[in-house]
mmCIF file of C-alpha atoms in Angstrom:
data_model
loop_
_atom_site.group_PDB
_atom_site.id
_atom_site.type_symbol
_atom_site.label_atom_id
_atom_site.label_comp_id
_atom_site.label_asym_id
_atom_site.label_seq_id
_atom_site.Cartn_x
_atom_site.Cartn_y
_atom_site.Cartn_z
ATOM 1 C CA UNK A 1464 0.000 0.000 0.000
ATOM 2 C CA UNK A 1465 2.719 2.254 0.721
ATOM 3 C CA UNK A 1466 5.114 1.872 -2.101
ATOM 4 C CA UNK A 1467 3.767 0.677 -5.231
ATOM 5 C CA UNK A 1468 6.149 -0.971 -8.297
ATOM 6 C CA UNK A 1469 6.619 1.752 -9.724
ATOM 7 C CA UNK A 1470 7.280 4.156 -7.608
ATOM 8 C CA UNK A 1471 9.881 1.864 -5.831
ATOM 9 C CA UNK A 1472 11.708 0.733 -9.426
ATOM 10 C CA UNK A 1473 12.293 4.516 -9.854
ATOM 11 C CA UNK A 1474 13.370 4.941 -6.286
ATOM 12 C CA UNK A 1475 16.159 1.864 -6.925
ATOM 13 C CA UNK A 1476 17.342 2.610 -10.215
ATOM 14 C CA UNK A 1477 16.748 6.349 -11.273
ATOM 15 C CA UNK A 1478 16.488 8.499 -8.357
ATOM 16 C CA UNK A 1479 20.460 8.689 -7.503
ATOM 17 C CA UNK A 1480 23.181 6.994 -5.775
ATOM 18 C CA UNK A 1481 23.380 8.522 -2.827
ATOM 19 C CA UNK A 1482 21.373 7.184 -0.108
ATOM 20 C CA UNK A 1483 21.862 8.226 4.063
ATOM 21 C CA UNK A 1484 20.873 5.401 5.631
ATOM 22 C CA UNK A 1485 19.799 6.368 9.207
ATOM 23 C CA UNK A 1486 19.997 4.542 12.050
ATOM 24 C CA UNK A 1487 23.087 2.572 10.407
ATOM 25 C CA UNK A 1488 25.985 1.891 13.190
ATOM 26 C CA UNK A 1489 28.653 -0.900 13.075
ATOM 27 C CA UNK A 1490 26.820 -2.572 14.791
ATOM 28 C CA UNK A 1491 26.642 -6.337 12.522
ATOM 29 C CA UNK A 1492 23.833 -7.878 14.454
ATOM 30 C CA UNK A 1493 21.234 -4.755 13.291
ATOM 31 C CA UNK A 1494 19.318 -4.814 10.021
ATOM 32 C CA UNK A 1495 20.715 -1.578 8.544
ATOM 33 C CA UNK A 1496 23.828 -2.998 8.675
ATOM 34 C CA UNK A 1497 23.234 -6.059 6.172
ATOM 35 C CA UNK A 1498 21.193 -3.762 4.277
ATOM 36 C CA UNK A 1499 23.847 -1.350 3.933
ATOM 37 C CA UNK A 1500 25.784 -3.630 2.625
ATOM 38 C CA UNK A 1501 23.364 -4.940 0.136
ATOM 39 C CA UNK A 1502 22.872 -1.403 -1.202
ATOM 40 C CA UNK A 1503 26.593 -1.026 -1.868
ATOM 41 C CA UNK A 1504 26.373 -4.308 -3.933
ATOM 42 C CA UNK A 1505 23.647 -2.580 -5.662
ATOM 43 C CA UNK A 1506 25.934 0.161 -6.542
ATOM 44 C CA UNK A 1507 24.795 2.559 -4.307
ATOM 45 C CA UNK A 1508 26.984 5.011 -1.984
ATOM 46 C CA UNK A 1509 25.741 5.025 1.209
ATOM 47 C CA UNK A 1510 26.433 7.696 3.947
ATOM 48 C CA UNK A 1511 25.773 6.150 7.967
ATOM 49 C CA UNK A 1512 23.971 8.640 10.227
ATOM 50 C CA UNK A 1513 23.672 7.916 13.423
ATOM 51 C CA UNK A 1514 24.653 9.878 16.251
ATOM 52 C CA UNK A 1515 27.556 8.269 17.543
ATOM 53 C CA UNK A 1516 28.885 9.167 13.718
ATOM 54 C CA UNK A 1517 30.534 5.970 13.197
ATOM 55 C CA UNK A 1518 32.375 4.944 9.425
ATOM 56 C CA UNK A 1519 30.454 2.192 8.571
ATOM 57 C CA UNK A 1520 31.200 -0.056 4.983
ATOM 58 C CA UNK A 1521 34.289 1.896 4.737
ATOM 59 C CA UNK A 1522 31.648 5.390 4.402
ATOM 60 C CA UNK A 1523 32.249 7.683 7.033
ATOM 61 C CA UNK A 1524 29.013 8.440 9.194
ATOM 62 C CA UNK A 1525 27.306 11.416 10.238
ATOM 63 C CA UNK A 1526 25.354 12.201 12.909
ATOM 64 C CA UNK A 1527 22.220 13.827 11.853
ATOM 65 C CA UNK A 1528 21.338 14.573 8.197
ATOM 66 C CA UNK A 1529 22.000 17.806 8.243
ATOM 67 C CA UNK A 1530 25.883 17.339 9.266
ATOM 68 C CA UNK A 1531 26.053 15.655 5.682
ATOM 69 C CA UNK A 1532 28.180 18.511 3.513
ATOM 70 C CA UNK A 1533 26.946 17.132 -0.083
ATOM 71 C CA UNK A 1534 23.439 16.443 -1.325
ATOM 72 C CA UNK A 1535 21.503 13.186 -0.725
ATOM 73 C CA UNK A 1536 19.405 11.416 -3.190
ATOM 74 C CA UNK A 1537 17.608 9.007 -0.813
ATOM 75 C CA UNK A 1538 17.130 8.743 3.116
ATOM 76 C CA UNK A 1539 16.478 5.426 3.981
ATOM 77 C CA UNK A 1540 15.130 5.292 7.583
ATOM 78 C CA UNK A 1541 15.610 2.262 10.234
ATOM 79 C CA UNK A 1542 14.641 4.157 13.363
ATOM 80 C CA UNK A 1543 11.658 3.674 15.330
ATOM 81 C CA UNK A 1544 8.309 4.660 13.858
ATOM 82 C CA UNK A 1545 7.652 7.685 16.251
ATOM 83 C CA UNK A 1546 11.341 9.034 15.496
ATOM 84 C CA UNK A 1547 10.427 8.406 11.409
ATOM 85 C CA UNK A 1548 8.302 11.405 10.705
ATOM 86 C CA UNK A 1549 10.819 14.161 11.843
ATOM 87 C CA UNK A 1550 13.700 12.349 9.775
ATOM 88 C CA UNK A 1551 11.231 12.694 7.156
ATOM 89 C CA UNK A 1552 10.978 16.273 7.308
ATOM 90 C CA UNK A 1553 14.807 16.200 7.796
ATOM 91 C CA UNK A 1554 14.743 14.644 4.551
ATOM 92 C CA UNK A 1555 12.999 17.261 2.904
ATOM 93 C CA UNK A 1556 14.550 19.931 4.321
ATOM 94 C CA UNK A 1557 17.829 18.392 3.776
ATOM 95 C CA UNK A 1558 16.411 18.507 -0.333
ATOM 96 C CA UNK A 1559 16.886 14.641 -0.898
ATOM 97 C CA UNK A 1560 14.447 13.427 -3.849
ATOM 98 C CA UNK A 1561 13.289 10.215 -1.666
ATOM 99 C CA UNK A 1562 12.551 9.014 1.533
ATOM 100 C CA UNK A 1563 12.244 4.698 2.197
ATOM 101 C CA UNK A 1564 10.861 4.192 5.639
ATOM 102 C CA UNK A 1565 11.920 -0.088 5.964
ATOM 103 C CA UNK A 1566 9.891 -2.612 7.393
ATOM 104 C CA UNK A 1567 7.750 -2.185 10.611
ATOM 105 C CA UNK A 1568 8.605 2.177 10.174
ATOM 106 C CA UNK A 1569 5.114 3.367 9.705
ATOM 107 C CA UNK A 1570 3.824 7.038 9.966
ATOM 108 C CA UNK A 1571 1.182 8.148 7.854
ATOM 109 C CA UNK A 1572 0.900 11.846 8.376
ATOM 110 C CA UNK A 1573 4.528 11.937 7.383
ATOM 111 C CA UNK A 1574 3.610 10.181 4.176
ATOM 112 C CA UNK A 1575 1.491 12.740 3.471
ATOM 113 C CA UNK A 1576 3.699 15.464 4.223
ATOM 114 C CA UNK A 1577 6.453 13.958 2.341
ATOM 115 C CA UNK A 1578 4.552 13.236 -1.056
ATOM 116 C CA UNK A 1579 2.963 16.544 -0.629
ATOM 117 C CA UNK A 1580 6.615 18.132 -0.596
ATOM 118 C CA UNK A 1581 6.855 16.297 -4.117
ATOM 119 C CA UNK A 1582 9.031 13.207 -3.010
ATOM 120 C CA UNK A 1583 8.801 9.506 -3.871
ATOM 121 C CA UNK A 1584 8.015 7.708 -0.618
ATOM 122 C CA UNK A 1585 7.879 4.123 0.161
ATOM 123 C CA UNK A 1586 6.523 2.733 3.673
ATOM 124 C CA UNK A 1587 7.293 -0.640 5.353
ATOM 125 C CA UNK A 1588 9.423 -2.239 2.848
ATOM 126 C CA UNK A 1589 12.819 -3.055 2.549
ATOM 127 C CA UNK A 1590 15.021 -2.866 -0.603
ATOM 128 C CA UNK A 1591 17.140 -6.148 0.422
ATOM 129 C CA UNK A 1592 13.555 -7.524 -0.761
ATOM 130 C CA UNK A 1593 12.821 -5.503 -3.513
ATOM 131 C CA UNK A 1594 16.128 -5.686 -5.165
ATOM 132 C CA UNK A 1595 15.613 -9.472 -6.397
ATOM 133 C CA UNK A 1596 11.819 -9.088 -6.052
ATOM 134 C CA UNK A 1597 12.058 -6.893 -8.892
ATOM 135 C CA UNK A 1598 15.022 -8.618 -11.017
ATOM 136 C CA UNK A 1599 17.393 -5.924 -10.606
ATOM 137 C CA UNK A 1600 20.161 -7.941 -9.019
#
């Protein structure tokens, strides 16, 4: 419901290469780490934010988006749903073209807000999935 083909194809392969991935720390056993890595693989540059600012996959980290000194294409969130929304409007602010909230991150009024602003959006999806879902990899 929240991220149709289409919207998430464009997201993956046309949108841009540079994707912050917050809530990414070295921390192995945690989701965004493996999907981190699977978004390299993908050809992707990613940028870690997370407030200890850690250099994660060899990309040094930041610790909010708007300590990131060059522009961001996508913000790919793995925080908590109540923390999603404002790291939405980061996203915005910040002038990225996308925001990916991953599985189990679900705030509606910030999809609204978001889309309204004019960006692509996808909600409650991961694209570790949707990378061989959709035969891109």
């Amino acid at each position: 419901m929240y991220g149709d083909t289409e919207t998430i194809r464009r997201i993956l392969t046309e949108t841009g290469d540079t994707w912050a991935v917050v809530g990414l720390s070295g921390n192995r056993s945690r989701a965004a780490y493996g999907v981190a890595a699977v978004l390299q693989r993908f050809g992707k540059r990613i940028v870690p934010v997370h407030p200890k600012a850690e250099t994660v996959h060899g990309e040094k980290g930041y610790a909010t988006l708007a300590d990131i000194p060059f522009p961001v294409d996508v913000v790919d969130v793995f925080v908590h749903s109540a923390l999603a929304g404002g790291i939405a409007d980061e996203a915005v602010a910040k002038g990225a073209r996308a925001v990916w909230f991953q599985l189990g991150v679900v705030d509606e009024e910030a999809w609204e807000r978001t889309r309204a602003a004019g960006l692509d959006m996808v909600m409650d999806r991961c694209p570790a999935i949707e990378i061989p879902a959709l035969g891109l990899a």
